[in-house]
PDB file of C-alpha atoms in Angstrom:
ATOM      1  CA  MET A1366     142.948 144.647  87.692  1.00  0.00           C
ATOM      2  CA  PHE A1367     141.832 143.011  90.935  1.00  0.00           C
ATOM      3  CA  LYS A1368     144.640 141.387  92.941  1.00  0.00           C
ATOM      4  CA  MET A1369     143.532 138.916  95.588  1.00  0.00           C
ATOM      5  CA  THR A1370     146.923 138.928  97.364  1.00  0.00           C
ATOM      6  CA  SER A1371     146.796 142.714  97.700  1.00  0.00           C
ATOM      7  CA  LEU A1372     143.311 142.565  99.211  1.00  0.00           C
ATOM      8  CA  LEU A1373     144.318 139.754 101.552  1.00  0.00           C
ATOM      9  CA  SER A1374     147.433 141.557 102.799  1.00  0.00           C
ATOM     10  CA  ARG A1375     145.438 144.738 103.439  1.00  0.00           C
ATOM     11  CA  CYS A1376     142.789 142.794 105.377  1.00  0.00           C
ATOM     12  CA  VAL A1377     145.442 141.145 107.547  1.00  0.00           C
ATOM     13  CA  LEU A1378     147.072 144.544 108.157  1.00  0.00           C
ATOM     14  CA  ALA A1379     143.723 146.085 109.120  1.00  0.00           C
ATOM     15  CA  LEU A1380     143.017 143.244 111.556  1.00  0.00           C
ATOM     16  CA  ALA A1381     146.462 143.597 113.136  1.00  0.00           C
ATOM     17  CA  CYS A1382     145.920 147.354 113.622  1.00  0.00           C
ATOM     18  CA  LEU A1383     142.438 146.776 115.045  1.00  0.00           C
ATOM     19  CA  GLY A1384     143.720 144.178 117.518  1.00  0.00           C
ATOM     20  CA  GLY A1385     146.471 146.500 118.703  1.00  0.00           C
ATOM     21  CA  SER A1386     144.066 149.390 119.255  1.00  0.00           C
ATOM     22  CA  ALA A1387     141.687 147.466 121.550  1.00  0.00           C
ATOM     23  CA  ALA A1388     143.552 148.607 124.669  1.00  0.00           C
ATOM     24  CA  ALA A1389     143.192 152.245 123.586  1.00  0.00           C
ATOM     25  CA  LEU A1390     139.401 151.879 123.634  1.00  0.00           C
ATOM     26  CA  ALA A1391     139.290 150.739 127.268  1.00  0.00           C
ATOM     27  CA  GLY A1392     137.815 152.934 129.970  1.00  0.00           C
ATOM     28  CA  PRO A1393     139.631 154.667 132.818  1.00  0.00           C
ATOM     29  CA  THR A1394     141.902 153.063 135.422  1.00  0.00           C
ATOM     30  CA  TYR A1395     142.314 154.300 139.009  1.00  0.00           C
ATOM     31  CA  HIS A1396     144.619 153.410 141.874  1.00  0.00           C
ATOM     32  CA  VAL A1397     142.978 153.108 145.289  1.00  0.00           C
ATOM     33  CA  ASN A1398     144.904 153.226 148.593  1.00  0.00           C
ATOM     34  CA  VAL A1399     143.130 152.219 151.808  1.00  0.00           C
ATOM     35  CA  ASN A1400     144.493 152.916 155.303  1.00  0.00           C
ATOM     36  CA  SER A1401     143.048 150.491 157.852  1.00  0.00           C
ATOM     37  CA  ALA A1402     145.154 151.697 160.804  1.00  0.00           C
ATOM     38  CA  SER A1403     142.139 153.379 162.446  1.00  0.00           C
ATOM     39  CA  GLN A1404     140.442 149.957 162.603  1.00  0.00           C
ATOM     40  CA  GLY A1405     143.099 148.726 165.019  1.00  0.00           C
ATOM     41  CA  SER A1406     144.522 145.267 164.478  1.00  0.00           C
ATOM     42  CA  GLY A1407     142.782 141.990 163.840  1.00  0.00           C
ATOM     43  CA  ASP A1408     140.649 140.512 161.113  1.00  0.00           C
ATOM     44  CA  GLY A1409     138.048 142.267 159.017  1.00  0.00           C
ATOM     45  CA  TYR A1410     136.804 142.817 155.494  1.00  0.00           C
ATOM     46  CA  LEU A1411     137.708 145.064 152.605  1.00  0.00           C
ATOM     47  CA  VAL A1412     134.366 145.348 150.804  1.00  0.00           C
ATOM     48  CA  LEU A1413     134.270 146.175 147.094  1.00  0.00           C
ATOM     49  CA  SER A1414     130.787 146.787 145.690  1.00  0.00           C
ATOM     50  CA  PHE A1415     129.654 147.432 142.144  1.00  0.00           C
ATOM     51  CA  LEU A1416     126.144 148.823 141.665  1.00  0.00           C
ATOM     52  CA  ASN A1417     124.501 149.386 138.297  1.00  0.00           C
ATOM     53  CA  GLU A1418     120.757 149.698 137.663  1.00  0.00           C
ATOM     54  CA  ASP A1419     121.051 148.558 134.042  1.00  0.00           C
ATOM     55  CA  PRO A1420     118.808 145.509 133.483  1.00  0.00           C
ATOM     56  CA  MET A1421     121.364 144.322 130.907  1.00  0.00           C
ATOM     57  CA  PRO A1422     124.744 144.686 132.661  1.00  0.00           C
ATOM     58  CA  SER A1423     126.951 146.767 130.406  1.00  0.00           C
ATOM     59  CA  VAL A1424     129.982 147.629 132.523  1.00  0.00           C
ATOM     60  CA  THR A1425     132.820 145.505 133.857  1.00  0.00           C
ATOM     61  CA  ALA A1426     135.260 146.514 136.596  1.00  0.00           C
ATOM     62  CA  THR A1427     138.546 144.655 136.912  1.00  0.00           C
ATOM     63  CA  VAL A1428     140.565 144.918 140.133  1.00  0.00           C
ATOM     64  CA  THR A1429     144.272 144.068 139.840  1.00  0.00           C
ATOM     65  CA  ASN A1430     147.683 144.750 141.435  1.00  0.00           C
ATOM     66  CA  TRP A1431     146.606 144.039 145.027  1.00  0.00           C
ATOM     67  CA  THR A1432     149.036 145.062 147.746  1.00  0.00           C
ATOM     68  CA  GLY A1433     148.719 144.773 151.519  1.00  0.00           C
ATOM     69  CA  ALA A1434     147.630 142.123 154.000  1.00  0.00           C
ATOM     70  CA  PHE A1435     145.043 140.288 151.892  1.00  0.00           C
ATOM     71  CA  ALA A1436     144.382 136.901 153.488  1.00  0.00           C
ATOM     72  CA  GLY A1437     143.782 135.151 150.151  1.00  0.00           C
ATOM     73  CA  THR A1438     140.168 134.298 150.924  1.00  0.00           C
ATOM     74  CA  GLY A1439     136.840 136.039 150.819  1.00  0.00           C
ATOM     75  CA  MET A1440     133.255 135.850 149.708  1.00  0.00           C
ATOM     76  CA  ALA A1441     131.686 136.838 146.394  1.00  0.00           C
ATOM     77  CA  TYR A1442     128.118 137.898 145.880  1.00  0.00           C
ATOM     78  CA  ASN A1443     126.265 137.815 142.554  1.00  0.00           C
ATOM     79  CA  ASN A1444     128.448 138.337 139.430  1.00  0.00           C
ATOM     80  CA  ALA A1445     131.877 138.583 141.041  1.00  0.00           C
ATOM     81  CA  THR A1446     134.734 136.252 140.099  1.00  0.00           C
ATOM     82  CA  VAL A1447     138.162 136.213 141.693  1.00  0.00           C
ATOM     83  CA  ASP A1448     141.448 134.554 140.784  1.00  0.00           C
ATOM     84  CA  PHE A1449     143.837 134.728 143.724  1.00  0.00           C
ATOM     85  CA  GLY A1450     146.646 133.270 141.603  1.00  0.00           C
ATOM     86  CA  SER A1451     146.709 136.215 139.216  1.00  0.00           C
ATOM     87  CA  HIS A1452     145.324 138.713 141.781  1.00  0.00           C
ATOM     88  CA  THR A1453     142.367 139.618 139.596  1.00  0.00           C
ATOM     89  CA  LEU A1454     138.780 140.358 140.616  1.00  0.00           C
ATOM     90  CA  THR A1455     136.144 140.873 137.918  1.00  0.00           C
ATOM     91  CA  LEU A1456     132.814 142.566 138.678  1.00  0.00           C
ATOM     92  CA  VAL A1457     130.146 142.595 135.961  1.00  0.00           C
ATOM     93  CA  GLY A1458     127.490 145.328 136.092  1.00  0.00           C
ATOM     94  CA  GLY A1459     124.435 144.759 138.242  1.00  0.00           C
ATOM     95  CA  THR A1460     124.555 144.590 142.023  1.00  0.00           C
ATOM     96  CA  ASN A1461     127.526 142.558 143.163  1.00  0.00           C
ATOM     97  CA  GLY A1462     130.826 142.680 144.951  1.00  0.00           C
ATOM     98  CA  TYR A1463     133.445 140.919 146.994  1.00  0.00           C
ATOM     99  CA  LEU A1464     134.380 140.800 150.678  1.00  0.00           C
ATOM    100  CA  PHE A1465     138.138 140.262 151.032  1.00  0.00           C
ATOM    101  CA  ASP A1466     139.375 138.781 154.302  1.00  0.00           C
ATOM    102  CA  VAL A1467     142.097 141.195 155.472  1.00  0.00           C
ATOM    103  CA  ASP A1468     144.304 141.899 158.471  1.00  0.00           C
ATOM    104  CA  PHE A1469     143.668 145.444 159.729  1.00  0.00           C
ATOM    105  CA  GLY A1470     146.394 147.807 160.829  1.00  0.00           C
ATOM    106  CA  GLY A1471     148.127 148.700 157.569  1.00  0.00           C
ATOM    107  CA  MET A1472     147.748 149.900 154.017  1.00  0.00           C
ATOM    108  CA  PHE A1473     146.013 148.181 151.110  1.00  0.00           C
ATOM    109  CA  GLY A1474     146.164 149.130 147.474  1.00  0.00           C
ATOM    110  CA  PHE A1475     144.758 148.036 144.136  1.00  0.00           C
ATOM    111  CA  ASP A1476     144.021 149.260 140.635  1.00  0.00           C
ATOM    112  CA  VAL A1477     140.480 149.243 139.265  1.00  0.00           C
ATOM    113  CA  SER A1478     139.807 149.596 135.544  1.00  0.00           C
ATOM    114  CA  PHE A1479     136.509 149.902 133.730  1.00  0.00           C
ATOM    115  CA  ASP A1480     135.724 148.807 130.196  1.00  0.00           C
ATOM    116  CA  THR A1481     133.873 152.062 129.468  1.00  0.00           C
ATOM    117  CA  GLU A1482     133.774 155.585 130.856  1.00  0.00           C
ATOM    118  CA  ASN A1483     130.175 156.423 129.942  1.00  0.00           C
ATOM    119  CA  PRO A1484     127.791 153.512 130.500  1.00  0.00           C
ATOM    120  CA  ALA A1485     124.091 154.002 129.713  1.00  0.00           C
ATOM    121  CA  TYR A1486     123.188 153.848 133.421  1.00  0.00           C
ATOM    122  CA  GLU A1487     124.903 155.407 136.430  1.00  0.00           C
ATOM    123  CA  THR A1488     127.341 152.920 137.937  1.00  0.00           C
ATOM    124  CA  ASN A1489     128.962 153.142 141.381  1.00  0.00           C
ATOM    125  CA  PHE A1490     132.124 151.307 142.434  1.00  0.00           C
ATOM    126  CA  GLY A1491     132.376 151.484 146.234  1.00  0.00           C
ATOM    127  CA  VAL A1492     135.121 150.646 148.746  1.00  0.00           C
ATOM    128  CA  ALA A1493     134.419 150.026 152.439  1.00  0.00           C
ATOM    129  CA  LEU A1494     136.065 148.583 155.561  1.00  0.00           C
ATOM    130  CA  SER A1495     134.068 146.374 157.907  1.00  0.00           C
ATOM    131  CA  ASP A1496     134.868 144.470 161.068  1.00  0.00           C
ATOM    132  CA  LEU A1497     133.718 140.870 161.490  1.00  0.00           C
ATOM    133  CA  ASP A1498     130.487 142.058 163.148  1.00  0.00           C
ATOM    134  CA  GLY A1499     129.461 144.152 160.123  1.00  0.00           C
ATOM    135  CA  ASN A1500     130.355 147.579 161.568  1.00  0.00           C
ATOM    136  CA  TYR A1501     131.544 149.823 158.744  1.00  0.00           C
ATOM    137  CA  ALA A1502     134.295 152.428 159.098  1.00  0.00           C
ATOM    138  CA  SER A1503     132.746 155.906 158.724  1.00  0.00           C
ATOM    139  CA  GLY A1504     129.306 154.296 158.443  1.00  0.00           C
ATOM    140  CA  GLY A1505     129.586 153.148 154.816  1.00  0.00           C
ATOM    141  CA  ASP A1506     131.769 153.554 151.744  1.00  0.00           C
ATOM    142  CA  ILE A1507     135.122 155.226 152.262  1.00  0.00           C
ATOM    143  CA  ALA A1508     135.656 155.728 148.509  1.00  0.00           C
ATOM    144  CA  ASN A1509     133.439 155.850 145.418  1.00  0.00           C
ATOM    145  CA  ILE A1510     134.009 156.017 141.684  1.00  0.00           C
ATOM    146  CA  VAL A1511     130.820 156.922 139.799  1.00  0.00           C
ATOM    147  CA  LEU A1512     130.557 156.493 136.013  1.00  0.00           C
ATOM    148  CA  GLY A1513     127.706 157.267 133.614  1.00  0.00           C
ATOM    149  CA  THR A1514     126.551 160.537 135.121  1.00  0.00           C
ATOM    150  CA  GLY A1515     126.481 162.312 131.755  1.00  0.00           C
ATOM    151  CA  GLY A1516     129.644 164.193 132.703  1.00  0.00           C
ATOM    152  CA  PRO A1517     133.122 163.343 133.900  1.00  0.00           C
ATOM    153  CA  VAL A1518     133.777 160.426 136.244  1.00  0.00           C
ATOM    154  CA  GLN A1519     133.008 161.441 139.836  1.00  0.00           C
ATOM    155  CA  ILE A1520     135.501 160.401 142.516  1.00  0.00           C
ATOM    156  CA  SER A1521     135.047 160.791 146.257  1.00  0.00           C
ATOM    157  CA  ALA A1522     137.112 159.486 149.151  1.00  0.00           C
ATOM    158  CA  ASN A1523     137.174 159.927 152.915  1.00  0.00           C
ATOM    159  CA  ALA A1524     140.747 161.194 153.363  1.00  0.00           C
ATOM    160  CA  SER A1525     141.014 159.536 156.781  1.00  0.00           C
ATOM    161  CA  TYR A1526     140.693 156.113 155.176  1.00  0.00           C
ATOM    162  CA  ALA A1527     141.297 156.190 151.416  1.00  0.00           C
ATOM    163  CA  SER A1528     142.613 157.975 148.342  1.00  0.00           C
ATOM    164  CA  VAL A1529     141.730 157.495 144.679  1.00  0.00           C
ATOM    165  CA  THR A1530     144.003 158.702 141.893  1.00  0.00           C
ATOM    166  CA  PRO A1531     144.080 158.114 138.134  1.00  0.00           C
ATOM    167  CA  ALA A1532     146.561 155.330 137.376  1.00  0.00           C
ATOM    168  CA  ALA A1533     149.684 156.339 135.508  1.00  0.00           C
ATOM    169  CA  VAL A1534     149.327 155.888 131.766  1.00  0.00           C
ATOM    170  CA  GLY A1535     151.766 153.524 130.134  1.00  0.00           C
ATOM    171  CA  THR A1536     152.880 151.674 133.256  1.00  0.00           C
ATOM    172  CA  ASP A1537     151.959 148.269 131.793  1.00  0.00           C
ATOM    173  CA  VAL A1538     154.849 146.214 130.481  1.00  0.00           C
ATOM    174  CA  PRO A1539     154.100 144.926 126.984  1.00  0.00           C
ATOM    175  CA  GLU A1540     153.596 141.178 126.781  1.00  0.00           C
ATOM    176  CA  PRO A1541     155.542 139.115 124.225  1.00  0.00           C
ATOM    177  CA  ALA A1542     152.311 138.650 122.262  1.00  0.00           C
ATOM    178  CA  ASP A1543     151.965 142.446 122.004  1.00  0.00           C
ATOM    179  CA  TRP A1544     155.488 142.724 120.612  1.00  0.00           C
ATOM    180  CA  ALA A1545     154.735 139.912 118.139  1.00  0.00           C
ATOM    181  CA  LEU A1546     151.614 141.767 116.982  1.00  0.00           C
ATOM    182  CA  VAL A1547     153.539 145.017 116.481  1.00  0.00           C
ATOM    183  CA  MET A1548     156.364 143.274 114.621  1.00  0.00           C
ATOM    184  CA  SER A1549     153.955 141.349 112.370  1.00  0.00           C
ATOM    185  CA  GLY A1550     152.112 144.591 111.572  1.00  0.00           C
ATOM    186  CA  LEU A1551     155.352 146.373 110.701  1.00  0.00           C
ATOM    187  CA  GLY A1552     156.463 143.397 108.637  1.00  0.00           C
ATOM    188  CA  LEU A1553     153.203 143.377 106.695  1.00  0.00           C
ATOM    189  CA  MET A1554     153.466 147.121 106.070  1.00  0.00           C
ATOM    190  CA  GLY A1555     157.025 146.698 104.793  1.00  0.00           C
ATOM    191  CA  PHE A1556     155.980 143.799 102.579  1.00  0.00           C
ATOM    192  CA  ALA A1557     153.085 145.820 101.150  1.00  0.00           C
ATOM    193  CA  LEU A1558     155.342 148.819 100.438  1.00  0.00           C
ATOM    194  CA  ARG A1559     157.994 146.625  98.817  1.00  0.00           C
ATOM    195  CA  ARG A1560     155.425 145.000  96.538  1.00  0.00           C
ATOM    196  CA  ARG A1561     154.035 148.439  95.635  1.00  0.00           C
ATOM    197  CA  VAL A1562     157.504 149.686  94.567  1.00  0.00           C
ATOM    198  CA  ARG A1563     157.956 146.718  92.188  1.00  0.00           C
TER     199      ARG A1563
END
């Protein structure tokens, strides 16, 4: 005998489980530290570039958890959006990036996460330091994260200026909505089991 309530409760349970697993499907996250002491003091730019040859952009990089002397201003090019209130920069695949206005002489840090580890086309996330005249430290990028090479993610960094490490897993604090989702899923499972016993 077909029970509509049983089908409905199983569909809701499946949707709750699917929604909770979305974070597990995300790509890798890395923490980048940049040392600008060799640039002396004064103003300059922290340049984040995102290069992907895919004609249909398929990768998104999200930069969060900024630390250091960010001035709170900058300049975007192409598909870059920034929210200084929540300290979030979003770069959609293609050729784009962001020039942060910074005060040289100290350390900067941020996390960068990607929505996939193996895009169809090779994708390069680059980090560079530049003075106001456009002179780059070490002549170009001081750190790179390359995805979509057909193998593991490739990481390179000039140790005099930067380091790139995988971000610690599980450091995010669950939001109240996440807890509500978990509790509703457990409640639905308990309800389904209770109805099955009757």
